[in-house]
Short mmCIF file of C-alpha atoms and ligand atoms in Angstrom, two decimals:
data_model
loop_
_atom_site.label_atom_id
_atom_site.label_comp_id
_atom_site.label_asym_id
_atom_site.label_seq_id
_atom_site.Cartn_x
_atom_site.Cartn_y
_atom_site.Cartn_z
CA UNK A 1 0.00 0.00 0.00
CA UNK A 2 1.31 3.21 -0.94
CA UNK A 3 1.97 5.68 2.16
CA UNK A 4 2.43 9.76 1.83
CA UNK A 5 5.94 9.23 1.75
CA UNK A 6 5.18 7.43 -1.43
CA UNK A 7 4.16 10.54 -3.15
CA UNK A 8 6.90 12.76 -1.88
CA UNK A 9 9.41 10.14 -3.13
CA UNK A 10 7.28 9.86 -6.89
CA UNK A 11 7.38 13.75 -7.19
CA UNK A 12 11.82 13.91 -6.08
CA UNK A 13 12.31 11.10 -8.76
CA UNK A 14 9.95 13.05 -11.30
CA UNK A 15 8.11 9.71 -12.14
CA UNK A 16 4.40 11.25 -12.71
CA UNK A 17 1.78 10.29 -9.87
CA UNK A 18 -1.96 8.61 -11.13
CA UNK A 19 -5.23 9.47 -9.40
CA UNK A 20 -8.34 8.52 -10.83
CA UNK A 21 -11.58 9.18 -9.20
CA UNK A 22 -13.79 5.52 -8.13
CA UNK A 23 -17.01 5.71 -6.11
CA UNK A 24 -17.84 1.94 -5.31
CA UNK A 25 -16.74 -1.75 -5.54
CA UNK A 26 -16.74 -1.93 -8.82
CA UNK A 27 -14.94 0.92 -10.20
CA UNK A 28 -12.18 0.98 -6.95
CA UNK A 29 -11.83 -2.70 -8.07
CA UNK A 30 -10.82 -1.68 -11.75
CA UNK A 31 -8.79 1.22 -10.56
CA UNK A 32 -7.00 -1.49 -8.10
CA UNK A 33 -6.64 -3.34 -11.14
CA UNK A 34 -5.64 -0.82 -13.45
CA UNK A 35 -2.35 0.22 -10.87
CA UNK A 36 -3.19 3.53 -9.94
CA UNK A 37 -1.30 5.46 -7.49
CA UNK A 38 -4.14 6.57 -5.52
CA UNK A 39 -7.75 6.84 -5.42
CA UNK A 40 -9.96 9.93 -5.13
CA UNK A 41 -13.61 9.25 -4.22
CA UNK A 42 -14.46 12.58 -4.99
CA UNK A 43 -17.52 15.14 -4.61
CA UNK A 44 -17.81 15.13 -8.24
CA UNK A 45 -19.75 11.54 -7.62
CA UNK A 46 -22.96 13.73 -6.77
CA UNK A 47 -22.79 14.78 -10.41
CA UNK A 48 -21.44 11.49 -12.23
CA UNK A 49 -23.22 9.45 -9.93
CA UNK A 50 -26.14 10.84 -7.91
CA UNK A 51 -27.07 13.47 -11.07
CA UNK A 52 -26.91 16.04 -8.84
CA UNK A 53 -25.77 19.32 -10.91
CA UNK A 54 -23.33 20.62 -8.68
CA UNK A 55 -21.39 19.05 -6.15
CA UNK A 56 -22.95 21.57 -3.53
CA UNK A 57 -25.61 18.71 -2.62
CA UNK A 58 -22.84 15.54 -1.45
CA UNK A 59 -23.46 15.12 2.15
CA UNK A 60 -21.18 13.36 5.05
CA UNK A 61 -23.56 10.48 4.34
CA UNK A 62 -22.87 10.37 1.24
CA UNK A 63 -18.45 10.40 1.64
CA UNK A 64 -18.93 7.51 4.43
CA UNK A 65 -21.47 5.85 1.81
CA UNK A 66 -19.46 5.88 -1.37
CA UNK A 67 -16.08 5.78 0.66
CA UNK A 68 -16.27 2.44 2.57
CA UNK A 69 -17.64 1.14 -0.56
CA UNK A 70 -14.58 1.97 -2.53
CA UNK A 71 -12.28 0.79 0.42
CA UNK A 72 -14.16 -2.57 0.16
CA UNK A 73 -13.15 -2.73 -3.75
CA UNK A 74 -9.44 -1.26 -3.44
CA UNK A 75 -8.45 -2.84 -0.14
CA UNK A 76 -4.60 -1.87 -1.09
CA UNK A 77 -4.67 1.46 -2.75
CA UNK A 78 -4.26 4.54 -1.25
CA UNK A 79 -7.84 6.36 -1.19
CA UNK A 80 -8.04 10.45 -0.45
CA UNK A 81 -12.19 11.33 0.50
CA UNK A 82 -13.47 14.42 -0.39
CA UNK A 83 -14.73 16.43 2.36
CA UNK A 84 -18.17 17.68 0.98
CA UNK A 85 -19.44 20.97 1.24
CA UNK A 86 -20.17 22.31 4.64
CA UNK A 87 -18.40 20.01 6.05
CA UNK A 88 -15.38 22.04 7.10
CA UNK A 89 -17.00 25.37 7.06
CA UNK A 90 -18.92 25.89 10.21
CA UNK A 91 -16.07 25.19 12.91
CA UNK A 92 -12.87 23.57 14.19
CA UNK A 93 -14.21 20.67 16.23
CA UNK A 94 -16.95 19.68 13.06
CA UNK A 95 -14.29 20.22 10.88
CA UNK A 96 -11.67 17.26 13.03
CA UNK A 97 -14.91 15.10 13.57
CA UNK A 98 -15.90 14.83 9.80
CA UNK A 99 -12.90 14.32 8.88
CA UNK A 100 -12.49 11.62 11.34
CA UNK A 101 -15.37 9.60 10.22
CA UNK A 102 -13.74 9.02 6.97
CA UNK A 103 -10.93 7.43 8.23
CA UNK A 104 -12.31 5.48 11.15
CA UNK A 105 -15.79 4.74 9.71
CA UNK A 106 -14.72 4.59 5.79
CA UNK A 107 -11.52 3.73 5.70
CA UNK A 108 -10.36 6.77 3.72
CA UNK A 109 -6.30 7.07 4.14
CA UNK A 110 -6.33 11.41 3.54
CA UNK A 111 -9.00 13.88 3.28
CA UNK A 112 -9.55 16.57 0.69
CA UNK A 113 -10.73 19.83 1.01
CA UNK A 114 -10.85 23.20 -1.19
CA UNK A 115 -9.98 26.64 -0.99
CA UNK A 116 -7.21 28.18 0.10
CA UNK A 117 -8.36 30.96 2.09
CA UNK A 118 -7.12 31.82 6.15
CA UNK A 119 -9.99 29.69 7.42
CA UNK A 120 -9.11 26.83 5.09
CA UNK A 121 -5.40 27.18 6.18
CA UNK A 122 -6.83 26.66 9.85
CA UNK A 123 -8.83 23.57 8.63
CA UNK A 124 -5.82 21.82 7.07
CA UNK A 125 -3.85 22.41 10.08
CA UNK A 126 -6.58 21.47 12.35
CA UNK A 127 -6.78 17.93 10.43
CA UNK A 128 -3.34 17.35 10.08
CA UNK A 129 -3.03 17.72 14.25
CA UNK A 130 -5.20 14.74 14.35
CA UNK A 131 -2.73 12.78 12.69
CA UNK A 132 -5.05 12.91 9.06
CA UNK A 133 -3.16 13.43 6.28
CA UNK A 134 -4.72 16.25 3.84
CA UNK A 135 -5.01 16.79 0.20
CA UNK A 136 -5.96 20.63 -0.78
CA UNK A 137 -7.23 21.56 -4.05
CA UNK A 138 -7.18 24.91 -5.40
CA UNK A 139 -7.50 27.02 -8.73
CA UNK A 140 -11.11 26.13 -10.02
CA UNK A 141 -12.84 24.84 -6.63
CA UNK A 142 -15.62 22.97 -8.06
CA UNK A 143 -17.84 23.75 -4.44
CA UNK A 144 -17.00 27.50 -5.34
CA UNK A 145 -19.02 27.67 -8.47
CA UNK A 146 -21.96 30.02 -7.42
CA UNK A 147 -18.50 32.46 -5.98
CA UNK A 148 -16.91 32.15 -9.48
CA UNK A 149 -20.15 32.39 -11.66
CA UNK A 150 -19.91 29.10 -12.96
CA UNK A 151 -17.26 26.71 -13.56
CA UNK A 152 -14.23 29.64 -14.92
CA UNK A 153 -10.86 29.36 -15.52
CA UNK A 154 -8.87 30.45 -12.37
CA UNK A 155 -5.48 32.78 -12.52
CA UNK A 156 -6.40 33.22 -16.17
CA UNK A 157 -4.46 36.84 -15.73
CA UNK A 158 -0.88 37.10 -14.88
CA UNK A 159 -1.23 39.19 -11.90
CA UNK A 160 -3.19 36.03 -10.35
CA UNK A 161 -0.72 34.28 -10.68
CA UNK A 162 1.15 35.18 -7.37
CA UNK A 163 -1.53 34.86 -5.20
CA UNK A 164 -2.58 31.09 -6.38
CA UNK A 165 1.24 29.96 -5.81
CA UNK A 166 1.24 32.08 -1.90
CA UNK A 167 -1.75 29.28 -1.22
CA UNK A 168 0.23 27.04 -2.64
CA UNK A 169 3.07 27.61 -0.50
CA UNK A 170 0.62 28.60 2.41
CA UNK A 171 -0.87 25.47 2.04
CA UNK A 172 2.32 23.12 2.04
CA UNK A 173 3.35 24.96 5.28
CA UNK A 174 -0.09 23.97 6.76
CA UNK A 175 0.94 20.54 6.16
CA UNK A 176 -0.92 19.56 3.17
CA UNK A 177 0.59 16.30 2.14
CA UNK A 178 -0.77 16.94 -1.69
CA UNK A 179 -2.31 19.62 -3.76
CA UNK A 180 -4.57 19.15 -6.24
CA UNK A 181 -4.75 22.01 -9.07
CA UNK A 182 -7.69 22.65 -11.03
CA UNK A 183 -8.75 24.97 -14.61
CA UNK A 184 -5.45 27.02 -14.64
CA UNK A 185 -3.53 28.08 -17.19
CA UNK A 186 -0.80 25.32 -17.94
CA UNK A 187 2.48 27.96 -17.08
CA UNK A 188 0.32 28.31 -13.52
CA UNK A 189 0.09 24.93 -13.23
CA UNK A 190 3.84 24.49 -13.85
CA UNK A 191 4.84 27.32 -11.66
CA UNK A 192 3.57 26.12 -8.60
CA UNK A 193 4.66 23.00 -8.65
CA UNK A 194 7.90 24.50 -8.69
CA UNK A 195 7.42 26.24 -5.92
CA UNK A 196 6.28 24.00 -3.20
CA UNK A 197 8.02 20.52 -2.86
CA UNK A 198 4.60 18.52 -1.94
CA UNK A 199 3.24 16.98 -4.95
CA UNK A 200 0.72 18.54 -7.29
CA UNK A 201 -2.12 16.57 -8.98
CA UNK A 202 -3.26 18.49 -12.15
CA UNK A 203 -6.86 18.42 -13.74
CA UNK A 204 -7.29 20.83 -16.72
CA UNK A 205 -3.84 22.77 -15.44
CA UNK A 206 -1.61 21.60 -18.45
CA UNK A 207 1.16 19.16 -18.46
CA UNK A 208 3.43 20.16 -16.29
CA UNK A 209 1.96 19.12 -12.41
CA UNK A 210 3.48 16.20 -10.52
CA UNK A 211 0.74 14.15 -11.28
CA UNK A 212 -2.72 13.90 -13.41
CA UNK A 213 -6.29 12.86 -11.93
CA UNK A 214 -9.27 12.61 -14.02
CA UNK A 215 -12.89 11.84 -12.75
CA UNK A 216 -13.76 7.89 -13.81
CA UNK A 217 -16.66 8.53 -15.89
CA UNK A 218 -15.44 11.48 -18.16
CA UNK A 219 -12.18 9.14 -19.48
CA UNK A 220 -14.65 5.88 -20.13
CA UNK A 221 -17.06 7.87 -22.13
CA UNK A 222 -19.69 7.72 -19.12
CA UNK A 223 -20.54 11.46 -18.90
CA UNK A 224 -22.85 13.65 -20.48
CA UNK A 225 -20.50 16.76 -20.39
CA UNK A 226 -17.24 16.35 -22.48
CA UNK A 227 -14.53 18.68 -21.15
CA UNK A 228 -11.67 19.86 -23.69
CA UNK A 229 -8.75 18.39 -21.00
CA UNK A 230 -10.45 15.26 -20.79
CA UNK A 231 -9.15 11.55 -22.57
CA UNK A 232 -11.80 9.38 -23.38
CA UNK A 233 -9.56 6.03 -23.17
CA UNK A 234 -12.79 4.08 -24.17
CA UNK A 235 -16.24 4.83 -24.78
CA UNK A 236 -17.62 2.48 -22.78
CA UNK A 237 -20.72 4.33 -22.72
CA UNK A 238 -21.77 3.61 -26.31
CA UNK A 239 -21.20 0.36 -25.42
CA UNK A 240 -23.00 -0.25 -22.97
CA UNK A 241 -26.18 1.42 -24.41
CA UNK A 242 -25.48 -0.88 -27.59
CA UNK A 243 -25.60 -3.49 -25.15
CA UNK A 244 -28.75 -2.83 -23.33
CA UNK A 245 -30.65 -2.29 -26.73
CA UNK A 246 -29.46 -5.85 -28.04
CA UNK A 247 -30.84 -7.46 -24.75
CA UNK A 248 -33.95 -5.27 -25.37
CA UNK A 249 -34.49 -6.62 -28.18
CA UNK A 250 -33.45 -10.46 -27.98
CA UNK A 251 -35.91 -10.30 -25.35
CA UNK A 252 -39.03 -8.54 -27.16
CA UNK A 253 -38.51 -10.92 -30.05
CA UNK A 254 -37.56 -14.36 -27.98
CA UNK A 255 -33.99 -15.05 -28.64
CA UNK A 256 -32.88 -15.00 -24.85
CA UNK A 257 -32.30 -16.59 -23.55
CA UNK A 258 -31.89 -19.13 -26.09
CA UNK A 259 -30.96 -23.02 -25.09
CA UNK A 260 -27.17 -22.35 -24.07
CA UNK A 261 -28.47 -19.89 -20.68
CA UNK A 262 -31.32 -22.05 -19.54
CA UNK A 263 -29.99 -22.10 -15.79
CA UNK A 264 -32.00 -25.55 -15.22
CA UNK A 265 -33.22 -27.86 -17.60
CA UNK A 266 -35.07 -30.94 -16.68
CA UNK A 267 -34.00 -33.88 -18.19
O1 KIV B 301 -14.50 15.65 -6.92
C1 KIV B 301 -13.59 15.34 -7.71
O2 KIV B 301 -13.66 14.37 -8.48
C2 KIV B 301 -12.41 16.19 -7.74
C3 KIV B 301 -11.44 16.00 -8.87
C4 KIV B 301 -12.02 16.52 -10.12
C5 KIV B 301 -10.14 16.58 -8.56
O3 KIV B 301 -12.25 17.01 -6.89
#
């Protein structure tokens, strides 16, 4: 099982870092299967799999939900839980106890949380003295979006620049373990991971972070929404509908099951 230290080494010896979002048993399973570095069961499952249309709506129920499920189906990788919305907002002691749960109750190994603000600063420090390890994600904060006006770009302008890569650094002297950088511009993306020497995880923020996570559904072709910085690696969503029209129809006109999948046939 990979540890933090893991991570820290990956970024040193420049060999890139995979996180790929899972929800459940079966996906954690794959992305067990498939040798990921870590797993993310992020927020973003109240849109990919609850068909929620932010992420605003993921509750604590949800995490401990989707979380122990995915521990159950990756019992050796490394899994980081989202901390929803709300869940880190309201005070210190709610903050510690959430993200509690999803290591005790879950079996989460790190917690994530967004933002990069003073009062985020005092969450990740807050979770780190209770011996959590934390993951902080900044640039385009998908929790933010009413804030931003939608789902924007972040530090499109130079002058933004500086004040993304301060929480960057702020954040790694908080004791972030990880960082997780979202919708930037691709020289932003490379600039802070120069600056701070915890590992950065990139999503739409160019080529040039430690690592590279995309959400499960969007690479397999699952998702409604295609996003320009997404890979479809297979389009397992057209193939699956393909699928559940053939049994539609072998059914409607009798040709399942045929002989071969009778389960019992009396002699
Ligand atoms: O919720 C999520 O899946 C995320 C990734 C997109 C980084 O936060």
């Amino acid at each position: 099982m990979q540890t933090v230290l893991t991570f820290r080494d990956l970024k040193k010896s420049g060999e890139k870092i995979v996180m790929l979002t899972a929800y459940d048993y079966s996906s954690a399973r794959l992305a067990q299967e498939g040798e990921v570095d870590l797993i993310l069961v992020g927020d973003s499952l109240g849109m990919v799999v609850l068909g929620y249309e932010t992420t605003l709506n993921v509750t604590m129920t949800d995490m401990l939900h989707h979380t122990a499920a995915t521990r159950r189906g990756a019992p050796n990788t490394f899994i980081v839980a989202d901390m929803p919305y709300m869940s880190y907002h309201i005070d210190l002691a709610e903050t510690k106890r959430n993200a509690g749960r999803l290591i005790t109750e879950a079996g989460a190994n790190a917690v994530k949380l967004e933002g990069g603000s003073t009062s985020r600063l005092d969450a990740v420090k807050a979770i780190v003295d209770c011996e959590i390890p934390v993951c902080a994600h900044l640039g385009l904060t998908p929790q933010s979006v009413h804030k931003f006006g939608g789902y924007k770009i972040q530090g499109k302008k130079e002058e933004d620049f500086d004040a993304i890569i301060r929480q960057g650094e702020a954040i790694e002297a908080a004791g972030a373990f990880m960082l997780v950088i979202e919708g930037v511009p691709e020289r932003l993306g490379r600039l802070i991971s120069e600056a701070i020497s915890i590992p950065t995880i990139g999503i739409g923020a160019g080529r040039y972070t430690d690592g590279q996570v995309l959400v499960y559904h969007d690479m397999l072709g699952l998702s409604t929404q295609t996003f320009k910085f997404v890979k479809i690696y297979a389009e397992t969503g057209n193939t699956t509908s393909n699928a559940i029209s053939s049994f539609r129809k072998d059914v409607k006109n009798g040709n399942f099951p045929s002989v071969e999948h009778v389960y019992y046939k009396e002699k």
